[in-house]
JSON list of C-alpha atoms in Angstrom, two decimals:
[
{"chain": "A", "resi": 776, "resn": "UNK", "atom": "CA", "xyz": [0.00, 0.00, 0.00]},
{"chain": "A", "resi": 777, "resn": "UNK", "atom": "CA", "xyz": [1.82, 3.12, -1.26]},
{"chain": "A", "resi": 778, "resn": "UNK", "atom": "CA", "xyz": [-0.33, 5.71, 0.61]},
{"chain": "A", "resi": 779, "resn": "UNK", "atom": "CA", "xyz": [0.32, 9.26, -0.63]},
{"chain": "A", "resi": 780, "resn": "UNK", "atom": "CA", "xyz": [3.00, 9.59, -3.31]},
{"chain": "A", "resi": 781, "resn": "UNK", "atom": "CA", "xyz": [4.50, 12.92, -4.29]},
{"chain": "A", "resi": 782, "resn": "UNK", "atom": "CA", "xyz": [6.76, 13.60, -7.25]},
{"chain": "A", "resi": 783, "resn": "UNK", "atom": "CA", "xyz": [9.30, 15.01, -7.69]},
{"chain": "A", "resi": 784, "resn": "UNK", "atom": "CA", "xyz": [11.15, 14.89, -4.34]},
{"chain": "A", "resi": 785, "resn": "UNK", "atom": "CA", "xyz": [13.37, 17.84, -5.23]},
{"chain": "A", "resi": 786, "resn": "UNK", "atom": "CA", "xyz": [13.24, 20.57, -7.85]},
{"chain": "A", "resi": 787, "resn": "UNK", "atom": "CA", "xyz": [15.07, 23.79, -8.64]},
{"chain": "A", "resi": 788, "resn": "UNK", "atom": "CA", "xyz": [13.15, 26.32, -10.71]},
{"chain": "A", "resi": 789, "resn": "UNK", "atom": "CA", "xyz": [14.18, 29.61, -12.20]},
{"chain": "A", "resi": 790, "resn": "UNK", "atom": "CA", "xyz": [12.07, 32.69, -11.54]},
{"chain": "A", "resi": 791, "resn": "UNK", "atom": "CA", "xyz": [9.17, 32.81, -13.96]},
{"chain": "A", "resi": 792, "resn": "UNK", "atom": "CA", "xyz": [9.18, 29.11, -14.80]},
{"chain": "A", "resi": 793, "resn": "UNK", "atom": "CA", "xyz": [6.15, 26.89, -14.23]},
{"chain": "A", "resi": 794, "resn": "UNK", "atom": "CA", "xyz": [5.82, 23.39, -12.91]},
{"chain": "A", "resi": 795, "resn": "UNK", "atom": "CA", "xyz": [3.32, 20.87, -11.62]},
{"chain": "A", "resi": 796, "resn": "UNK", "atom": "CA", "xyz": [3.77, 19.02, -8.34]},
{"chain": "A", "resi": 797, "resn": "UNK", "atom": "CA", "xyz": [2.16, 15.62, -8.56]},
{"chain": "A", "resi": 798, "resn": "UNK", "atom": "CA", "xyz": [0.24, 13.91, -5.77]},
{"chain": "A", "resi": 799, "resn": "UNK", "atom": "CA", "xyz": [-1.44, 10.52, -5.94]},
{"chain": "A", "resi": 800, "resn": "UNK", "atom": "CA", "xyz": [-3.13, 8.42, -3.26]},
{"chain": "A", "resi": 801, "resn": "UNK", "atom": "CA", "xyz": [-4.30, 4.83, -3.47]},
{"chain": "A", "resi": 802, "resn": "UNK", "atom": "CA", "xyz": [-6.53, 4.80, -0.37]},
{"chain": "A", "resi": 803, "resn": "UNK", "atom": "CA", "xyz": [-9.71, 5.96, -2.16]},
{"chain": "A", "resi": 804, "resn": "UNK", "atom": "CA", "xyz": [-9.81, 9.06, 0.04]},
{"chain": "A", "resi": 805, "resn": "UNK", "atom": "CA", "xyz": [-12.20, 11.81, -0.99]},
{"chain": "A", "resi": 806, "resn": "UNK", "atom": "CA", "xyz": [-10.39, 14.62, 0.84]},
{"chain": "A", "resi": 807, "resn": "UNK", "atom": "CA", "xyz": [-7.03, 15.88, -0.34]},
{"chain": "A", "resi": 808, "resn": "UNK", "atom": "CA", "xyz": [-4.91, 18.85, 0.71]},
{"chain": "A", "resi": 809, "resn": "UNK", "atom": "CA", "xyz": [-1.82, 20.78, -0.28]},
{"chain": "A", "resi": 810, "resn": "UNK", "atom": "CA", "xyz": [0.30, 22.42, 2.43]},
{"chain": "A", "resi": 811, "resn": "UNK", "atom": "CA", "xyz": [3.55, 24.34, 2.31]},
{"chain": "A", "resi": 812, "resn": "UNK", "atom": "CA", "xyz": [6.06, 24.29, 5.15]},
{"chain": "A", "resi": 813, "resn": "UNK", "atom": "CA", "xyz": [8.52, 27.12, 5.55]},
{"chain": "A", "resi": 814, "resn": "UNK", "atom": "CA", "xyz": [11.33, 26.92, 8.14]},
{"chain": "A", "resi": 815, "resn": "UNK", "atom": "CA", "xyz": [10.02, 27.75, 11.61]},
{"chain": "A", "resi": 816, "resn": "UNK", "atom": "CA", "xyz": [6.55, 28.56, 10.26]},
{"chain": "A", "resi": 817, "resn": "UNK", "atom": "CA", "xyz": [4.58, 25.33, 10.55]},
{"chain": "A", "resi": 818, "resn": "UNK", "atom": "CA", "xyz": [2.35, 24.16, 7.70]},
{"chain": "A", "resi": 819, "resn": "UNK", "atom": "CA", "xyz": [-0.06, 26.40, 5.83]},
{"chain": "A", "resi": 820, "resn": "UNK", "atom": "CA", "xyz": [-2.97, 25.15, 3.73]},
{"chain": "A", "resi": 821, "resn": "UNK", "atom": "CA", "xyz": [-2.78, 26.15, 0.06]},
{"chain": "A", "resi": 822, "resn": "UNK", "atom": "CA", "xyz": [-5.75, 24.34, -1.52]},
{"chain": "A", "resi": 823, "resn": "UNK", "atom": "CA", "xyz": [-7.97, 21.43, -0.68]},
{"chain": "A", "resi": 824, "resn": "UNK", "atom": "CA", "xyz": [-10.47, 19.19, -2.40]},
{"chain": "A", "resi": 825, "resn": "UNK", "atom": "CA", "xyz": [-13.49, 17.34, -1.06]},
{"chain": "A", "resi": 826, "resn": "UNK", "atom": "CA", "xyz": [-13.87, 15.11, -4.09]},
{"chain": "A", "resi": 827, "resn": "UNK", "atom": "CA", "xyz": [-13.26, 14.81, -7.82]},
{"chain": "A", "resi": 828, "resn": "UNK", "atom": "CA", "xyz": [-14.17, 18.06, -9.55]},
{"chain": "A", "resi": 829, "resn": "UNK", "atom": "CA", "xyz": [-14.39, 20.10, -6.33]},
{"chain": "A", "resi": 830, "resn": "UNK", "atom": "CA", "xyz": [-11.58, 22.31, -5.03]},
{"chain": "A", "resi": 831, "resn": "UNK", "atom": "CA", "xyz": [-11.33, 25.32, -2.75]},
{"chain": "A", "resi": 832, "resn": "UNK", "atom": "CA", "xyz": [-8.77, 27.81, -1.53]},
{"chain": "A", "resi": 833, "resn": "UNK", "atom": "CA", "xyz": [-6.95, 27.49, 1.74]},
{"chain": "A", "resi": 834, "resn": "UNK", "atom": "CA", "xyz": [-4.97, 30.09, 3.64]},
{"chain": "A", "resi": 835, "resn": "UNK", "atom": "CA", "xyz": [-2.24, 30.87, 1.06]},
{"chain": "A", "resi": 836, "resn": "UNK", "atom": "CA", "xyz": [-3.57, 30.12, -2.49]},
{"chain": "A", "resi": 837, "resn": "UNK", "atom": "CA", "xyz": [-1.98, 33.00, -4.41]},
{"chain": "A", "resi": 838, "resn": "UNK", "atom": "CA", "xyz": [0.40, 31.85, -7.13]},
{"chain": "A", "resi": 839, "resn": "UNK", "atom": "CA", "xyz": [-0.99, 28.31, -7.22]},
{"chain": "A", "resi": 840, "resn": "UNK", "atom": "CA", "xyz": [-3.68, 26.38, -9.02]},
{"chain": "A", "resi": 841, "resn": "UNK", "atom": "CA", "xyz": [-5.11, 22.91, -8.54]},
{"chain": "A", "resi": 842, "resn": "UNK", "atom": "CA", "xyz": [-7.37, 20.48, -10.33]},
{"chain": "A", "resi": 843, "resn": "UNK", "atom": "CA", "xyz": [-9.02, 17.22, -9.28]},
{"chain": "A", "resi": 844, "resn": "UNK", "atom": "CA", "xyz": [-10.19, 15.20, -12.23]},
{"chain": "A", "resi": 845, "resn": "UNK", "atom": "CA", "xyz": [-9.94, 11.84, -10.44]},
{"chain": "A", "resi": 846, "resn": "UNK", "atom": "CA", "xyz": [-10.21, 10.65, -6.84]},
{"chain": "A", "resi": 847, "resn": "UNK", "atom": "CA", "xyz": [-6.60, 9.51, -6.88]},
{"chain": "A", "resi": 848, "resn": "UNK", "atom": "CA", "xyz": [-4.76, 12.59, -8.20]},
{"chain": "A", "resi": 849, "resn": "UNK", "atom": "CA", "xyz": [-4.49, 16.15, -6.96]},
{"chain": "A", "resi": 850, "resn": "UNK", "atom": "CA", "xyz": [-1.76, 18.07, -8.84]},
{"chain": "A", "resi": 851, "resn": "UNK", "atom": "CA", "xyz": [-0.58, 21.53, -7.72]},
{"chain": "A", "resi": 852, "resn": "UNK", "atom": "CA", "xyz": [0.43, 23.95, -10.45]},
{"chain": "A", "resi": 853, "resn": "UNK", "atom": "CA", "xyz": [2.87, 26.82, -9.96]},
{"chain": "A", "resi": 854, "resn": "UNK", "atom": "CA", "xyz": [2.68, 29.50, -12.60]},
{"chain": "A", "resi": 855, "resn": "UNK", "atom": "CA", "xyz": [5.45, 32.11, -12.84]},
{"chain": "A", "resi": 856, "resn": "UNK", "atom": "CA", "xyz": [7.54, 30.80, -9.96]},
{"chain": "A", "resi": 857, "resn": "UNK", "atom": "CA", "xyz": [8.82, 33.37, -7.45]},
{"chain": "A", "resi": 858, "resn": "UNK", "atom": "CA", "xyz": [11.51, 33.08, -4.72]},
{"chain": "A", "resi": 859, "resn": "UNK", "atom": "CA", "xyz": [8.73, 33.36, -2.11]},
{"chain": "A", "resi": 860, "resn": "UNK", "atom": "CA", "xyz": [7.51, 29.95, -3.29]},
{"chain": "A", "resi": 861, "resn": "UNK", "atom": "CA", "xyz": [10.71, 28.28, -2.12]},
{"chain": "A", "resi": 862, "resn": "UNK", "atom": "CA", "xyz": [9.37, 25.82, 0.42]},
{"chain": "A", "resi": 863, "resn": "UNK", "atom": "CA", "xyz": [8.62, 22.19, 1.17]},
{"chain": "A", "resi": 864, "resn": "UNK", "atom": "CA", "xyz": [5.25, 21.14, -0.21]},
{"chain": "A", "resi": 865, "resn": "UNK", "atom": "CA", "xyz": [3.20, 18.37, 1.36]},
{"chain": "A", "resi": 866, "resn": "UNK", "atom": "CA", "xyz": [0.18, 16.65, -0.05]},
{"chain": "A", "resi": 867, "resn": "UNK", "atom": "CA", "xyz": [-2.20, 14.90, 2.32]},
{"chain": "A", "resi": 868, "resn": "UNK", "atom": "CA", "xyz": [-5.38, 12.86, 2.04]},
{"chain": "A", "resi": 869, "resn": "UNK", "atom": "CA", "xyz": [-8.06, 11.77, 4.43]},
{"chain": "A", "resi": 870, "resn": "UNK", "atom": "CA", "xyz": [-11.20, 9.70, 4.50]},
{"chain": "A", "resi": 871, "resn": "UNK", "atom": "CA", "xyz": [-12.95, 11.92, 7.03]},
{"chain": "A", "resi": 872, "resn": "UNK", "atom": "CA", "xyz": [-13.44, 15.69, 6.54]},
{"chain": "A", "resi": 873, "resn": "UNK", "atom": "CA", "xyz": [-12.01, 16.57, 9.94]},
{"chain": "A", "resi": 874, "resn": "UNK", "atom": "CA", "xyz": [-8.52, 15.55, 8.80]},
{"chain": "A", "resi": 875, "resn": "UNK", "atom": "CA", "xyz": [-7.83, 13.58, 11.96]},
{"chain": "A", "resi": 876, "resn": "UNK", "atom": "CA", "xyz": [-6.96, 10.57, 9.83]},
{"chain": "A", "resi": 877, "resn": "UNK", "atom": "CA", "xyz": [-4.91, 12.58, 7.33]},
{"chain": "A", "resi": 878, "resn": "UNK", "atom": "CA", "xyz": [-1.94, 10.85, 5.71]},
{"chain": "A", "resi": 879, "resn": "UNK", "atom": "CA", "xyz": [0.90, 12.97, 4.41]},
{"chain": "A", "resi": 880, "resn": "UNK", "atom": "CA", "xyz": [3.25, 12.36, 1.52]},
{"chain": "A", "resi": 881, "resn": "UNK", "atom": "CA", "xyz": [7.03, 12.63, 1.83]},
{"chain": "A", "resi": 882, "resn": "UNK", "atom": "CA", "xyz": [7.13, 16.17, 0.50]},
{"chain": "A", "resi": 883, "resn": "UNK", "atom": "CA", "xyz": [8.60, 18.03, -2.47]},
{"chain": "A", "resi": 884, "resn": "UNK", "atom": "CA", "xyz": [11.48, 20.42, -1.76]},
{"chain": "A", "resi": 885, "resn": "UNK", "atom": "CA", "xyz": [11.25, 23.31, -4.19]},
{"chain": "A", "resi": 886, "resn": "UNK", "atom": "CA", "xyz": [13.84, 26.05, -4.60]},
{"chain": "A", "resi": 887, "resn": "UNK", "atom": "CA", "xyz": [13.18, 29.04, -6.85]},
{"chain": "A", "resi": 888, "resn": "UNK", "atom": "CA", "xyz": [16.31, 30.93, -7.89]},
{"chain": "B", "resi": 703, "resn": "UNK", "atom": "CA", "xyz": [-1.27, 37.66, 17.20]},
{"chain": "B", "resi": 704, "resn": "UNK", "atom": "CA", "xyz": [-0.71, 34.23, 15.64]},
{"chain": "B", "resi": 705, "resn": "UNK", "atom": "CA", "xyz": [-3.59, 31.80, 15.92]},
{"chain": "B", "resi": 706, "resn": "UNK", "atom": "CA", "xyz": [-1.31, 29.11, 17.32]},
{"chain": "B", "resi": 707, "resn": "UNK", "atom": "CA", "xyz": [2.00, 29.73, 19.09]},
{"chain": "B", "resi": 708, "resn": "UNK", "atom": "CA", "xyz": [4.56, 27.02, 19.72]},
{"chain": "B", "resi": 709, "resn": "UNK", "atom": "CA", "xyz": [8.07, 27.34, 21.11]},
{"chain": "B", "resi": 710, "resn": "UNK", "atom": "CA", "xyz": [10.31, 26.25, 18.22]},
{"chain": "B", "resi": 711, "resn": "UNK", "atom": "CA", "xyz": [13.09, 25.06, 20.53]},
{"chain": "B", "resi": 712, "resn": "UNK", "atom": "CA", "xyz": [15.33, 23.30, 19.83]},
{"chain": "B", "resi": 713, "resn": "UNK", "atom": "CA", "xyz": [14.91, 21.15, 22.92]},
{"chain": "B", "resi": 714, "resn": "UNK", "atom": "CA", "xyz": [17.58, 18.63, 23.91]},
{"chain": "B", "resi": 715, "resn": "UNK", "atom": "CA", "xyz": [17.10, 16.21, 26.83]},
{"chain": "B", "resi": 716, "resn": "UNK", "atom": "CA", "xyz": [18.77, 12.99, 28.05]},
{"chain": "B", "resi": 717, "resn": "UNK", "atom": "CA", "xyz": [17.22, 9.61, 27.36]},
{"chain": "B", "resi": 718, "resn": "UNK", "atom": "CA", "xyz": [14.61, 8.67, 29.96]},
{"chain": "B", "resi": 719, "resn": "UNK", "atom": "CA", "xyz": [13.61, 12.26, 30.74]},
{"chain": "B", "resi": 720, "resn": "UNK", "atom": "CA", "xyz": [10.03, 13.49, 30.76]},
{"chain": "B", "resi": 721, "resn": "UNK", "atom": "CA", "xyz": [9.45, 15.92, 27.91]},
{"chain": "B", "resi": 722, "resn": "UNK", "atom": "CA", "xyz": [6.82, 18.66, 27.90]},
{"chain": "B", "resi": 723, "resn": "UNK", "atom": "CA", "xyz": [5.84, 20.34, 24.64]},
{"chain": "B", "resi": 724, "resn": "UNK", "atom": "CA", "xyz": [3.34, 23.19, 24.62]},
{"chain": "B", "resi": 725, "resn": "UNK", "atom": "CA", "xyz": [1.16, 25.35, 22.42]},
{"chain": "B", "resi": 726, "resn": "UNK", "atom": "CA", "xyz": [-1.14, 28.27, 23.06]},
{"chain": "B", "resi": 727, "resn": "UNK", "atom": "CA", "xyz": [-3.96, 29.38, 20.80]},
{"chain": "B", "resi": 728, "resn": "UNK", "atom": "CA", "xyz": [-6.02, 32.52, 20.49]},
{"chain": "B", "resi": 729, "resn": "UNK", "atom": "CA", "xyz": [-9.42, 31.44, 19.12]},
{"chain": "B", "resi": 730, "resn": "UNK", "atom": "CA", "xyz": [-11.63, 29.95, 21.82]},
{"chain": "B", "resi": 731, "resn": "UNK", "atom": "CA", "xyz": [-13.86, 28.45, 19.11]},
{"chain": "B", "resi": 732, "resn": "UNK", "atom": "CA", "xyz": [-11.20, 25.86, 18.24]},
{"chain": "B", "resi": 733, "resn": "UNK", "atom": "CA", "xyz": [-12.50, 22.42, 19.13]},
{"chain": "B", "resi": 734, "resn": "UNK", "atom": "CA", "xyz": [-10.12, 19.76, 17.85]},
{"chain": "B", "resi": 735, "resn": "UNK", "atom": "CA", "xyz": [-6.52, 19.45, 18.95]},
{"chain": "B", "resi": 736, "resn": "UNK", "atom": "CA", "xyz": [-3.84, 17.29, 17.41]},
{"chain": "B", "resi": 737, "resn": "UNK", "atom": "CA", "xyz": [-0.16, 16.50, 17.78]},
{"chain": "B", "resi": 738, "resn": "UNK", "atom": "CA", "xyz": [1.88, 15.46, 14.75]},
{"chain": "B", "resi": 739, "resn": "UNK", "atom": "CA", "xyz": [5.38, 14.03, 14.73]},
{"chain": "B", "resi": 740, "resn": "UNK", "atom": "CA", "xyz": [7.67, 14.78, 11.82]},
{"chain": "B", "resi": 741, "resn": "UNK", "atom": "CA", "xyz": [10.98, 13.02, 11.33]},
{"chain": "B", "resi": 742, "resn": "UNK", "atom": "CA", "xyz": [13.67, 14.80, 9.36]},
{"chain": "B", "resi": 743, "resn": "UNK", "atom": "CA", "xyz": [12.84, 15.01, 5.65]},
{"chain": "B", "resi": 744, "resn": "UNK", "atom": "CA", "xyz": [9.56, 13.14, 6.13]},
{"chain": "B", "resi": 745, "resn": "UNK", "atom": "CA", "xyz": [5.90, 14.09, 6.13]},
{"chain": "B", "resi": 746, "resn": "UNK", "atom": "CA", "xyz": [4.05, 14.69, 9.41]},
{"chain": "B", "resi": 747, "resn": "UNK", "atom": "CA", "xyz": [2.26, 11.74, 11.00]},
{"chain": "B", "resi": 748, "resn": "UNK", "atom": "CA", "xyz": [-0.62, 12.00, 13.43]},
{"chain": "B", "resi": 749, "resn": "UNK", "atom": "CA", "xyz": [0.41, 11.13, 16.98]},
{"chain": "B", "resi": 750, "resn": "UNK", "atom": "CA", "xyz": [-2.62, 12.03, 19.08]},
{"chain": "B", "resi": 751, "resn": "UNK", "atom": "CA", "xyz": [-5.96, 13.72, 18.72]},
{"chain": "B", "resi": 752, "resn": "UNK", "atom": "CA", "xyz": [-8.44, 15.05, 21.27]},
{"chain": "B", "resi": 753, "resn": "UNK", "atom": "CA", "xyz": [-11.45, 17.35, 21.25]},
{"chain": "B", "resi": 754, "resn": "UNK", "atom": "CA", "xyz": [-12.12, 17.99, 24.91]},
{"chain": "B", "resi": 755, "resn": "UNK", "atom": "CA", "xyz": [-10.39, 19.46, 27.92]},
{"chain": "B", "resi": 756, "resn": "UNK", "atom": "CA", "xyz": [-8.47, 16.99, 30.04]},
{"chain": "B", "resi": 757, "resn": "UNK", "atom": "CA", "xyz": [-5.88, 14.30, 29.42]},
{"chain": "B", "resi": 758, "resn": "UNK", "atom": "CA", "xyz": [-5.60, 11.56, 26.84]},
{"chain": "B", "resi": 759, "resn": "UNK", "atom": "CA", "xyz": [-2.99, 8.82, 27.16]},
{"chain": "B", "resi": 760, "resn": "UNK", "atom": "CA", "xyz": [-1.45, 6.58, 24.54]},
{"chain": "B", "resi": 761, "resn": "UNK", "atom": "CA", "xyz": [1.46, 4.56, 25.83]},
{"chain": "B", "resi": 762, "resn": "UNK", "atom": "CA", "xyz": [4.29, 6.93, 26.78]},
{"chain": "B", "resi": 763, "resn": "UNK", "atom": "CA", "xyz": [2.44, 9.93, 25.34]},
{"chain": "B", "resi": 764, "resn": "UNK", "atom": "CA", "xyz": [-0.14, 12.11, 27.09]},
{"chain": "B", "resi": 765, "resn": "UNK", "atom": "CA", "xyz": [-1.99, 14.96, 25.42]},
{"chain": "B", "resi": 766, "resn": "UNK", "atom": "CA", "xyz": [-3.47, 17.60, 27.69]},
{"chain": "B", "resi": 767, "resn": "UNK", "atom": "CA", "xyz": [-5.95, 20.32, 26.74]},
{"chain": "B", "resi": 768, "resn": "UNK", "atom": "CA", "xyz": [-6.97, 23.27, 28.90]},
{"chain": "B", "resi": 769, "resn": "UNK", "atom": "CA", "xyz": [-9.62, 25.18, 26.99]},
{"chain": "B", "resi": 770, "resn": "UNK", "atom": "CA", "xyz": [-10.05, 27.80, 29.72]},
{"chain": "B", "resi": 771, "resn": "UNK", "atom": "CA", "xyz": [-6.39, 28.81, 29.33]},
{"chain": "B", "resi": 772, "resn": "UNK", "atom": "CA", "xyz": [-6.25, 28.02, 25.58]},
{"chain": "B", "resi": 773, "resn": "UNK", "atom": "CA", "xyz": [-3.24, 25.82, 26.25]},
{"chain": "B", "resi": 774, "resn": "UNK", "atom": "CA", "xyz": [-2.35, 22.36, 24.97]},
{"chain": "B", "resi": 775, "resn": "UNK", "atom": "CA", "xyz": [0.53, 20.11, 25.96]},
{"chain": "B", "resi": 776, "resn": "UNK", "atom": "CA", "xyz": [2.16, 16.87, 24.94]},
{"chain": "B", "resi": 777, "resn": "UNK", "atom": "CA", "xyz": [4.08, 14.90, 27.54]},
{"chain": "B", "resi": 778, "resn": "UNK", "atom": "CA", "xyz": [6.51, 12.13, 26.62]},
{"chain": "B", "resi": 779, "resn": "UNK", "atom": "CA", "xyz": [7.51, 9.77, 29.44]},
{"chain": "B", "resi": 780, "resn": "UNK", "atom": "CA", "xyz": [10.68, 7.65, 29.40]},
{"chain": "B", "resi": 781, "resn": "UNK", "atom": "CA", "xyz": [11.86, 9.46, 26.28]},
{"chain": "B", "resi": 782, "resn": "UNK", "atom": "CA", "xyz": [13.83, 7.44, 23.73]},
{"chain": "B", "resi": 783, "resn": "UNK", "atom": "CA", "xyz": [16.31, 8.49, 21.02]},
{"chain": "B", "resi": 784, "resn": "UNK", "atom": "CA", "xyz": [13.70, 7.37, 18.49]},
{"chain": "B", "resi": 785, "resn": "UNK", "atom": "CA", "xyz": [11.44, 10.17, 19.80]},
{"chain": "B", "resi": 786, "resn": "UNK", "atom": "CA", "xyz": [13.87, 12.71, 18.31]},
{"chain": "B", "resi": 787, "resn": "UNK", "atom": "CA", "xyz": [11.77, 14.61, 15.77]},
{"chain": "B", "resi": 788, "resn": "UNK", "atom": "CA", "xyz": [9.86, 17.84, 15.25]},
{"chain": "B", "resi": 789, "resn": "UNK", "atom": "CA", "xyz": [6.52, 17.93, 17.04]},
{"chain": "B", "resi": 790, "resn": "UNK", "atom": "CA", "xyz": [3.75, 20.06, 15.61]},
{"chain": "B", "resi": 791, "resn": "UNK", "atom": "CA", "xyz": [0.54, 20.99, 17.35]},
{"chain": "B", "resi": 792, "resn": "UNK", "atom": "CA", "xyz": [-2.45, 21.46, 15.07]},
{"chain": "B", "resi": 793, "resn": "UNK", "atom": "CA", "xyz": [-5.86, 22.86, 15.84]},
{"chain": "B", "resi": 794, "resn": "UNK", "atom": "CA", "xyz": [-9.11, 22.70, 13.91]},
{"chain": "B", "resi": 795, "resn": "UNK", "atom": "CA", "xyz": [-12.16, 24.88, 14.18]},
{"chain": "B", "resi": 796, "resn": "UNK", "atom": "CA", "xyz": [-14.79, 22.16, 13.95]},
{"chain": "B", "resi": 797, "resn": "UNK", "atom": "CA", "xyz": [-15.31, 18.74, 12.49]},
{"chain": "B", "resi": 798, "resn": "UNK", "atom": "CA", "xyz": [-16.62, 19.97, 9.17]},
{"chain": "B", "resi": 799, "resn": "UNK", "atom": "CA", "xyz": [-13.98, 22.60, 8.55]},
{"chain": "B", "resi": 800, "resn": "UNK", "atom": "CA", "xyz": [-11.06, 21.85, 6.28]},
{"chain": "B", "resi": 801, "resn": "UNK", "atom": "CA", "xyz": [-8.71, 24.36, 7.82]},
{"chain": "B", "resi": 802, "resn": "UNK", "atom": "CA", "xyz": [-6.02, 22.92, 10.07]},
{"chain": "B", "resi": 803, "resn": "UNK", "atom": "CA", "xyz": [-3.88, 25.55, 11.82]},
{"chain": "B", "resi": 804, "resn": "UNK", "atom": "CA", "xyz": [-0.39, 24.37, 12.72]},
{"chain": "B", "resi": 805, "resn": "UNK", "atom": "CA", "xyz": [2.07, 25.63, 15.28]},
{"chain": "B", "resi": 806, "resn": "UNK", "atom": "CA", "xyz": [5.64, 26.32, 14.20]},
{"chain": "B", "resi": 807, "resn": "UNK", "atom": "CA", "xyz": [6.87, 22.97, 15.48]},
{"chain": "B", "resi": 808, "resn": "UNK", "atom": "CA", "xyz": [9.35, 22.14, 18.26]},
{"chain": "B", "resi": 809, "resn": "UNK", "atom": "CA", "xyz": [12.52, 20.28, 17.33]},
{"chain": "B", "resi": 810, "resn": "UNK", "atom": "CA", "xyz": [13.27, 17.67, 20.00]},
{"chain": "B", "resi": 811, "resn": "UNK", "atom": "CA", "xyz": [16.49, 15.69, 20.43]},
{"chain": "B", "resi": 812, "resn": "UNK", "atom": "CA", "xyz": [16.77, 12.82, 22.92]},
{"chain": "B", "resi": 813, "resn": "UNK", "atom": "CA", "xyz": [20.41, 12.13, 23.76]},
{"chain": "B", "resi": 814, "resn": "UNK", "atom": "CA", "xyz": [21.43, 8.51, 24.57]}
]
């Protein structure tokens, strides 16, 4: 059972470039989330989804976009990368909406230079 | 004022010590309280979860919530080197809400 799989693990982007962070889960969870973790700042919610075709903004959505065409996949798109988007990105999924059973992926370390 | 405040540490204690990790929060409407453990270069994993004031025990771990003081704690008894990790408190407004507010995390090292 793979759980939540994120790719890539590491990436360096130049300012203005775009990329998609991939997230896939094999637990048939309806709820999926994207967080970013900056040093000493905890995790902040970027976007979340309550099911295929339904997404909503979290606390820090600016500069990001998401889509949810299937239950399994929840990609995060960065358009026009900026140094402020240098962070570690975590995808999570849960069966229940209260996130108490949330499972996190291993993270993607992104550096924008 | 931040919604959740957590001392970032780092905290270093000898093996076998009792560890106390703490968070304070500002919004009295918060109802669900969680502790996550995050090993270096890994994703967070849920350690404990409670929704009421009082204590909850799970093996060597005890989570304590004091809603009147807006204060939550995690105690680790008989600490082990394998407990070395970053511990994050997380608080949720209510069961239906999707927003989980995290503390900054406390980096803990248990020295053999």
